[in-house]
CSV table of C-alpha atoms and ligand atoms in Angstrom, one decimal:
chain,number,residue,atom,x,y,z
A,1,MET,CA,-10.5,26.2,50.0
A,2,ASP,CA,-6.7,26.2,50.1
A,3,LEU,CA,-5.8,29.3,48.1
A,4,GLU,CA,-2.1,28.8,48.5
A,5,LYS,CA,-2.3,25.2,47.2
A,6,LEU,CA,-4.4,26.4,44.2
A,7,ALA,CA,-1.8,29.1,43.4
A,8,GLN,CA,1.0,26.6,43.6
A,9,GLN,CA,-0.7,24.1,41.3
A,10,ALA,CA,-1.5,26.8,38.8
A,11,LYS,CA,2.2,28.0,38.8
A,12,THR,CA,3.6,24.5,38.4
A,13,SER,CA,1.3,23.5,35.5
A,14,ILE,CA,1.8,26.7,33.5
A,15,SER,CA,5.6,26.3,33.7
A,16,LEU,CA,5.2,23.0,31.8
A,17,ILE,CA,3.1,24.5,29.0
A,18,GLU,CA,4.7,25.0,25.5
A,19,GLU,CA,1.8,25.6,23.1
A,20,SER,CA,-1.1,27.9,22.9
A,21,SER,CA,-3.7,25.1,23.0
A,22,GLY,CA,-2.3,24.0,26.4
A,23,LEU,CA,-2.3,27.6,27.6
A,24,GLU,CA,-5.9,28.0,26.7
A,25,GLN,CA,-6.9,25.0,28.7
A,26,TRP,CA,-4.9,26.4,31.6
A,27,ARG,CA,-6.8,29.7,31.3
A,28,ILE,CA,-10.1,28.0,31.4
A,29,GLN,CA,-9.1,25.8,34.4
A,30,TYR,CA,-7.6,28.6,36.5
A,31,LEU,CA,-9.1,31.9,35.3
A,32,GLY,CA,-12.3,30.8,33.5
A,33,ARG,CA,-15.9,31.5,34.8
A,34,LYS,CA,-16.1,28.0,36.3
A,35,SER,CA,-12.6,28.0,37.8
A,36,ALA,CA,-12.2,27.3,41.5
A,37,LEU,CA,-11.1,31.0,41.9
A,38,SER,CA,-14.2,32.4,40.2
A,39,LEU,CA,-16.4,30.1,42.3
A,40,PHE,CA,-14.6,31.3,45.4
A,41,PHE,CA,-15.2,34.9,44.5
A,42,ASN,CA,-18.9,34.1,44.0
A,43,SER,CA,-19.2,32.6,47.4
A,44,LEU,CA,-17.5,35.5,49.3
A,45,ALA,CA,-20.9,37.0,50.1
A,46,GLN,CA,-21.6,34.2,52.5
A,47,LEU,CA,-18.6,34.8,54.6
A,48,SER,CA,-18.3,37.0,57.7
A,49,PRO,CA,-17.0,40.5,57.1
A,50,GLU,CA,-13.7,39.7,58.6
A,51,GLU,CA,-13.1,36.5,56.6
A,52,LYS,CA,-14.3,38.4,53.5
A,53,LYS,CA,-11.6,41.0,54.0
A,54,HIS,CA,-8.8,38.6,54.7
A,55,LEU,CA,-9.5,35.8,52.2
A,56,GLY,CA,-10.9,38.2,49.5
A,57,GLY,CA,-7.6,40.2,49.6
A,58,LYS,CA,-5.6,37.1,49.3
A,59,ALA,CA,-7.7,35.7,46.4
A,60,ASN,CA,-7.4,39.0,44.6
A,61,LYS,CA,-3.6,38.9,44.9
A,62,ILE,CA,-3.5,35.4,43.5
A,63,HIS,CA,-5.9,36.3,40.7
A,64,LYS,CA,-3.6,39.2,39.7
A,65,GLU,CA,-0.5,36.9,39.8
A,66,LEU,CA,-2.2,34.3,37.6
A,67,VAL,CA,-3.3,36.9,35.0
A,68,LEU,CA,0.3,38.1,34.8
A,69,LEU,CA,1.6,34.6,34.4
A,70,TYR,CA,-0.9,34.0,31.7
A,71,LYS,CA,0.1,37.1,29.8
A,72,ASN,CA,3.8,36.4,30.0
A,73,LYS,CA,3.4,32.8,28.9
A,74,LYS,CA,1.3,33.9,25.9
A,75,GLU,CA,4.0,36.3,24.7
A,76,GLU,CA,6.7,33.7,25.2
A,77,ILE,CA,4.7,31.2,23.0
A,78,GLU,CA,4.2,33.7,20.3
A,79,LYS,CA,7.9,34.6,20.2
A,80,ASN,CA,8.8,30.9,19.9
A,81,ILE,CA,6.5,30.4,17.0
A,82,PHE,CA,8.4,33.0,15.0
A,83,LYS,CA,11.7,31.5,16.0
A,84,LYS,CA,10.6,28.1,14.9
A,85,LYS,CA,9.4,29.5,11.5
A,86,ASP,CA,12.8,31.2,11.0
A,87,SER,CA,14.7,28.0,11.6
A,88,PHE,CA,12.7,26.3,8.8
A,89,LEU,CA,13.2,29.1,6.3
A,90,ASP,CA,15.4,27.8,3.5
A,91,ILE,CA,16.3,30.6,1.2
A,92,THR,CA,17.8,28.3,-1.4
A,93,GLN,CA,14.5,26.6,-2.0
A,94,PRO,CA,12.9,27.6,-5.4
A,95,GLY,CA,9.9,30.0,-5.1
A,96,GLU,CA,6.3,28.9,-5.4
A,97,LYS,CA,5.2,29.0,-9.0
A,98,GLN,CA,2.6,31.7,-9.6
A,99,ILE,CA,-0.2,30.9,-12.1
A,100,LEU,CA,-0.5,33.7,-14.6
A,101,GLY,CA,-3.2,34.4,-17.1
A,102,HIS,CA,-2.3,34.9,-20.7
A,103,LEU,CA,-3.5,36.4,-23.9
A,104,HIS,CA,-5.8,34.6,-26.3
A,105,PRO,CA,-3.9,33.5,-29.5
A,106,LEU,CA,-6.3,35.7,-31.5
A,107,THR,CA,-5.5,38.7,-29.3
A,108,LEU,CA,-1.8,38.1,-29.8
A,109,THR,CA,-2.3,37.8,-33.6
A,110,ALA,CA,-4.5,40.8,-33.9
A,111,ARG,CA,-2.0,42.9,-31.9
A,112,GLU,CA,0.8,41.9,-34.1
A,113,ILE,CA,-1.1,42.7,-37.3
A,114,ILE,CA,-2.3,46.0,-35.9
A,115,SER,CA,1.1,47.1,-34.8
A,116,SER,CA,2.5,46.2,-38.2
A,117,PHE,CA,0.0,48.5,-39.9
A,118,GLU,CA,0.7,51.2,-37.3
A,119,LYS,CA,4.3,51.2,-38.3
A,120,MET,CA,3.2,51.7,-41.9
A,121,GLY,CA,1.3,54.8,-40.9
A,122,PHE,CA,-2.3,53.4,-40.7
A,123,SER,CA,-4.8,54.7,-38.1
A,124,ILE,CA,-6.9,52.3,-36.2
A,125,ILE,CA,-10.7,52.9,-36.4
A,126,GLU,CA,-13.6,51.0,-34.9
A,127,GLY,CA,-17.1,50.5,-36.0
A,128,PRO,CA,-20.4,49.1,-34.8
A,129,GLU,CA,-21.1,45.3,-34.7
A,130,ILE,CA,-24.8,46.0,-35.2
A,131,GLU,CA,-25.0,47.6,-38.6
A,132,THR,CA,-27.7,48.9,-40.9
A,133,GLU,CA,-28.6,47.1,-44.1
A,134,TYR,CA,-27.5,50.3,-45.9
A,135,TYR,CA,-23.8,50.3,-44.8
A,136,ASN,CA,-23.4,46.5,-44.8
A,137,PHE,CA,-24.8,46.2,-48.3
A,138,ASP,CA,-26.3,49.1,-50.3
A,139,ALA,CA,-23.5,51.5,-49.8
A,140,LEU,CA,-21.1,48.8,-51.0
A,141,ASN,CA,-22.9,48.5,-54.3
A,142,ILE,CA,-25.0,45.5,-53.2
A,143,PRO,CA,-28.7,46.5,-53.5
A,144,GLU,CA,-31.4,44.1,-52.2
A,145,ASP,CA,-31.9,42.2,-55.4
A,146,HIS,CA,-28.2,41.8,-56.1
A,147,PRO,CA,-27.0,38.2,-56.3
A,148,ALA,CA,-23.8,39.1,-54.5
A,149,ARG,CA,-25.9,39.4,-51.3
A,150,GLU,CA,-25.8,35.6,-51.2
A,151,MET,CA,-22.0,35.8,-50.6
A,152,TRP,CA,-22.8,36.9,-47.0
A,153,ASP,CA,-25.4,34.7,-45.1
A,154,THR,CA,-26.8,37.3,-42.8
A,155,LEU,CA,-28.0,37.3,-39.2
A,156,TRP,CA,-30.9,39.9,-39.2
A,157,ILE,CA,-32.1,41.7,-36.2
A,158,LYS,CA,-35.9,41.9,-35.9
A,159,PRO,CA,-37.1,45.5,-36.3
A,160,LYS,CA,-38.9,47.1,-33.4
A,161,THR,CA,-41.2,49.1,-35.6
A,162,ILE,CA,-42.4,48.5,-39.1
A,163,LYS,CA,-41.5,52.1,-39.9
A,164,GLU,CA,-37.8,51.6,-39.4
A,165,LYS,CA,-36.2,52.7,-42.6
A,166,SER,CA,-33.0,50.6,-42.7
A,167,ARG,CA,-33.1,47.1,-41.3
A,168,LEU,CA,-30.5,46.1,-38.7
A,169,LEU,CA,-28.2,43.1,-38.9
A,170,LEU,CA,-25.0,41.8,-37.4
A,171,ARG,CA,-22.3,43.0,-39.7
A,172,THR,CA,-21.1,40.2,-42.1
A,173,HIS,CA,-17.8,42.0,-42.7
A,174,THR,CA,-15.9,45.1,-41.6
A,175,SER,CA,-16.4,46.7,-45.1
A,176,PRO,CA,-19.3,48.9,-43.9
A,177,MET,CA,-16.7,51.1,-42.3
A,178,GLN,CA,-15.4,52.1,-45.7
A,179,MET,CA,-18.4,54.2,-46.5
A,180,ARG,CA,-18.9,55.4,-42.9
A,181,TYR,CA,-15.3,56.7,-42.8
A,182,MET,CA,-15.3,58.2,-46.3
A,183,GLU,CA,-18.5,60.1,-45.7
A,184,LYS,CA,-16.7,62.0,-42.9
A,185,HIS,CA,-13.1,62.2,-44.2
A,186,GLN,CA,-11.3,63.7,-47.2
A,187,PRO,CA,-8.3,61.8,-48.7
A,188,PRO,CA,-5.5,61.2,-48.4
A,189,PHE,CA,-5.8,58.7,-45.5
A,190,ARG,CA,-5.0,55.1,-44.6
A,191,ILE,CA,-7.0,53.3,-42.0
A,192,ILE,CA,-7.5,49.8,-40.6
A,193,VAL,CA,-10.7,48.6,-38.9
A,194,PRO,CA,-10.3,45.5,-36.7
A,195,GLY,CA,-13.6,43.9,-35.4
A,196,LYS,CA,-15.9,41.0,-35.0
A,197,CYS,CA,-18.1,39.8,-37.9
A,198,PHE,CA,-21.0,37.3,-38.0
A,199,ARG,CA,-22.4,35.0,-40.6
A,200,TYR,CA,-25.2,32.6,-40.6
A,201,GLU,CA,-23.3,29.7,-42.0
A,202,ALA,CA,-22.4,26.1,-41.2
A,203,THR,CA,-19.2,25.8,-39.2
A,204,ASP,CA,-16.3,23.6,-40.3
A,205,ALA,CA,-12.5,23.6,-39.7
A,206,SER,CA,-12.1,27.0,-41.4
A,207,HIS,CA,-15.5,28.7,-40.9
A,208,GLU,CA,-17.1,30.0,-37.8
A,209,ILE,CA,-20.3,31.9,-37.3
A,210,GLN,CA,-18.3,34.7,-35.6
A,211,PHE,CA,-14.8,35.6,-36.5
A,212,PHE,CA,-12.5,38.7,-36.7
A,213,GLN,CA,-11.6,40.7,-39.7
A,214,ILE,CA,-9.3,43.6,-40.3
A,215,GLU,CA,-10.5,46.0,-42.9
A,216,GLY,CA,-8.0,48.2,-44.6
A,217,LEU,CA,-8.6,51.3,-46.7
A,218,MET,CA,-6.0,53.5,-48.3
A,219,VAL,CA,-7.1,56.4,-50.5
A,220,GLY,CA,-4.9,59.1,-52.1
A,221,GLU,CA,-3.5,60.2,-55.5
A,222,ASN,CA,-1.9,57.6,-57.8
A,223,ILE,CA,-2.5,54.7,-55.5
A,224,THR,CA,-2.3,51.3,-57.3
A,225,LEU,CA,-2.5,47.6,-56.7
A,226,ALA,CA,1.4,47.7,-56.6
A,227,ASN,CA,1.1,49.8,-53.4
A,228,PHE,CA,-1.3,47.2,-52.0
A,229,LYS,CA,1.1,44.4,-52.8
A,230,ALA,CA,4.0,46.2,-51.1
A,231,VAL,CA,1.9,46.7,-47.9
A,232,ILE,CA,0.9,43.1,-47.8
A,233,ASN,CA,4.4,41.8,-48.3
A,234,GLU,CA,5.6,44.0,-45.5
A,235,LEU,CA,2.8,42.8,-43.3
A,236,MET,CA,3.6,39.1,-43.9
A,237,LYS,CA,7.3,39.7,-43.3
A,238,ASN,CA,6.4,41.3,-39.9
A,239,ILE,CA,4.1,38.5,-38.9
A,240,PHE,CA,6.0,35.5,-40.0
A,241,GLN,CA,9.5,36.9,-39.6
A,242,GLN,CA,10.5,35.7,-43.0
A,243,GLU,CA,9.7,36.3,-46.7
A,244,VAL,CA,6.3,34.7,-47.5
A,245,GLU,CA,5.1,34.1,-51.0
A,246,VAL,CA,2.0,36.0,-51.8
A,247,ARG,CA,-0.3,35.7,-54.9
A,248,PHE,CA,-3.3,37.6,-56.2
A,249,ARG,CA,-6.1,35.8,-57.8
A,250,PRO,CA,-8.8,37.6,-59.8
A,251,SER,CA,-12.0,37.7,-57.8
A,252,TYR,CA,-15.3,39.6,-57.6
A,253,PHE,CA,-16.6,41.9,-54.9
A,254,PRO,CA,-19.2,44.6,-56.0
A,255,PHE,CA,-17.4,47.4,-54.1
A,256,VAL,CA,-14.0,47.0,-55.8
A,257,ALA,CA,-12.8,46.9,-59.4
A,258,PRO,CA,-10.7,45.0,-60.1
A,259,GLY,CA,-11.2,42.6,-57.2
A,260,VAL,CA,-8.6,40.0,-56.0
A,261,GLU,CA,-8.3,37.2,-53.5
A,262,VAL,CA,-5.0,37.1,-51.7
A,263,ASP,CA,-3.4,33.7,-51.0
A,264,ILE,CA,-0.2,32.9,-49.2
A,265,ARG,CA,2.0,29.9,-49.7
A,266,LEU,CA,2.2,27.5,-46.7
A,267,LYS,CA,5.2,25.4,-45.8
A,268,ASN,CA,3.7,22.3,-47.3
A,269,GLY,CA,3.4,24.1,-50.7
A,270,ASP,CA,-0.4,24.7,-50.5
A,271,TRP,CA,-2.0,28.1,-51.1
A,272,LEU,CA,-4.3,29.5,-48.4
A,273,GLU,CA,-6.8,32.4,-49.0
A,274,ILE,CA,-6.4,35.0,-46.3
A,275,MET,CA,-8.3,38.0,-47.6
A,276,GLY,CA,-10.4,39.6,-50.3
A,277,ALA,CA,-9.3,43.0,-51.7
A,278,GLY,CA,-9.2,45.3,-54.7
A,279,MET,CA,-9.2,48.9,-55.9
A,280,VAL,CA,-12.1,50.9,-54.5
A,281,HIS,CA,-15.0,51.1,-57.0
A,282,PRO,CA,-15.5,54.6,-58.3
A,283,GLU,CA,-19.2,54.3,-57.4
A,284,LEU,CA,-18.2,54.3,-53.7
A,285,PHE,CA,-16.2,57.5,-54.1
A,286,LYS,CA,-19.2,59.1,-55.8
A,287,LYS,CA,-21.5,57.9,-52.9
A,288,ALA,CA,-19.1,59.4,-50.4
A,289,GLY,CA,-19.3,62.8,-52.2
A,290,TYR,CA,-15.8,62.8,-53.6
A,291,LYS,CA,-15.7,64.8,-56.9
A,292,ASN,CA,-13.6,64.9,-60.1
A,293,ASN,CA,-12.3,61.3,-60.1
A,294,GLN,CA,-9.3,62.7,-58.3
A,295,TRP,CA,-8.7,59.7,-55.9
A,296,GLN,CA,-7.7,56.1,-56.1
A,297,GLY,CA,-7.5,53.6,-53.4
A,298,PHE,CA,-7.3,50.0,-52.3
A,299,ALA,CA,-9.4,48.1,-49.7
A,300,PHE,CA,-9.0,44.7,-48.2
A,301,GLY,CA,-10.7,42.5,-45.6
A,302,LEU,CA,-8.3,40.1,-43.8
A,303,GLY,CA,-9.4,37.1,-41.6
A,304,ILE,CA,-7.5,37.2,-38.3
A,305,GLU,CA,-8.2,33.5,-37.5
A,306,ARG,CA,-6.7,32.3,-40.7
A,307,ILE,CA,-3.4,34.1,-39.9
A,308,ALA,CA,-3.4,32.8,-36.3
A,309,MET,CA,-4.0,29.3,-37.6
A,310,ILE,CA,-0.9,29.4,-39.9
A,311,LYS,CA,1.2,31.1,-37.3
A,312,TYR,CA,0.4,28.7,-34.5
A,313,LYS,CA,-0.2,25.6,-36.6
A,314,ILE,CA,-3.9,25.2,-35.5
A,315,ASN,CA,-5.9,23.0,-37.8
A,316,ASP,CA,-9.4,23.8,-36.7
A,317,ILE,CA,-10.9,27.4,-36.3
A,318,ARG,CA,-13.4,26.1,-33.7
A,319,LEU,CA,-10.7,25.6,-31.1
A,320,PHE,CA,-10.4,29.4,-30.7
A,321,PHE,CA,-13.9,29.8,-29.3
A,322,ASN,CA,-14.7,26.7,-27.3
A,323,SER,CA,-12.7,27.8,-24.2
A,324,ASP,CA,-10.8,24.6,-23.7
A,325,ILE,CA,-8.2,25.4,-21.1
A,326,ARG,CA,-5.8,22.7,-22.5
A,327,PHE,CA,-5.8,24.6,-25.8
A,328,LEU,CA,-5.6,28.1,-24.3
A,329,GLU,CA,-2.7,27.2,-21.9
A,330,GLN,CA,-0.4,26.6,-24.8
A,331,PHE,CA,0.0,30.3,-25.7
B,401,FA5,C1,-15.3,40.0,-47.4
B,401,FA5,O1,-15.8,39.8,-46.3
B,401,FA5,C2,-15.0,41.3,-48.0
B,401,FA5,N1,-15.6,42.3,-47.2
B,401,FA5,C3,-13.5,41.5,-48.1
B,401,FA5,C4,-13.1,42.7,-48.9
B,401,FA5,C5,-12.8,43.9,-48.3
B,401,FA5,C6,-13.0,42.6,-50.3
B,401,FA5,C7,-12.5,45.0,-49.0
B,401,FA5,C8,-12.6,43.7,-51.1
B,401,FA5,C9,-12.4,44.9,-50.4
B,401,FA5,P1,-14.8,37.4,-47.7
B,401,FA5,O2,-16.2,37.0,-47.5
B,401,FA5,O3,-14.0,36.6,-48.7
B,401,FA5,O4,-14.8,38.9,-48.1
B,401,FA5,O5,-14.0,37.3,-46.3
B,401,FA5,C10,-12.8,37.9,-46.2
B,401,FA5,C11,-11.9,37.0,-45.2
B,401,FA5,O6,-12.6,36.8,-44.0
B,401,FA5,C12,-11.7,35.6,-45.8
B,401,FA5,O7,-10.6,35.5,-46.6
B,401,FA5,C13,-11.5,34.8,-44.5
B,401,FA5,O8,-10.1,35.0,-44.1
B,401,FA5,C14,-12.4,35.5,-43.5
B,401,FA5,N2,-13.6,34.8,-43.3
B,401,FA5,C15,-14.8,34.9,-44.1
B,401,FA5,N3,-15.7,34.1,-43.6
B,401,FA5,C16,-15.2,33.5,-42.5
B,401,FA5,C17,-15.8,32.5,-41.6
B,401,FA5,N4,-17.0,32.1,-41.7
B,401,FA5,N5,-15.0,32.1,-40.6
B,401,FA5,C18,-13.7,32.6,-40.5
B,401,FA5,N6,-13.2,33.5,-41.3
B,401,FA5,C19,-13.9,33.9,-42.4
């Protein structure tokens, strides 16, 4: 084996290498387990002690040299990679566009409505989506045999035991929070209750089986429907950034007297119902434990989807919930 020749070959070929793949091949050929040098080391045992000393020393020296050559070449290649990258960096190129998530149109609308009420001094309260029959109906002057129960097609939850006193249901509106709040708080106060509601009804372009309402309740001394109208006018101005025509239509809900339906005037001249409302029924104050007929108040239940539909010109409520990315990307 001609060690000198081998060393010469290795040196010549490494000097021609420019990329790491070539260098790896070189390493395998000259320093790998099956390289001529390794095989030579393995065969040393068969040589005479004198040859072993002489050739072994020489081979060791060459091995060290090749390892050093390899290390230096590796560093050189790595440095060159960075140099090449730098020469391609064009700082005048526009950046890569980052894909950002965004808020659902209902979230945007709810936040706007909530912030508008906050500015008017209302506190934000939340309530349970699974309600008892008592708070969803009875406490609101709607006993079991009352025909008004048919206004709210209800999704009932099967009782676990027959003994359960009050049946459970998915709340059909946010109104149960009226009584829950009044039982624990003395007037004056003003609150809103945003939350999800559920109804067992056929869906169409303006009805879903789940939707969001914002309940409002303001109780104090000398509160009238005129105060309610002022609050709603302010809310509409905040949401639509312009004066919006609002009208009250007489309506009926067992927990208010008088009851109204609130419509707003659309650009095309049509009226659209956005909420039910009215003056809190004295019976509810009595149930809550308020004495002396001292208090008056108004309550309302506003549909968030309806507002979002007008604001963003959406003609079908079902678009909000079917997770079509082509729809959601537009907000
Ligand atoms: C109620 O739910 C009453 N609790 C409102 C109320 C509160 C009256 C306080 C008086 C005092 P109504 O069923 O009309 O009323 O619903 C109120 C609003 O919720 C509607 O105007 C509409 O905007 C929205 N809404 C009702 N049902 C659906 C539905 N299936 N899909 C989408 N929005 C709905």
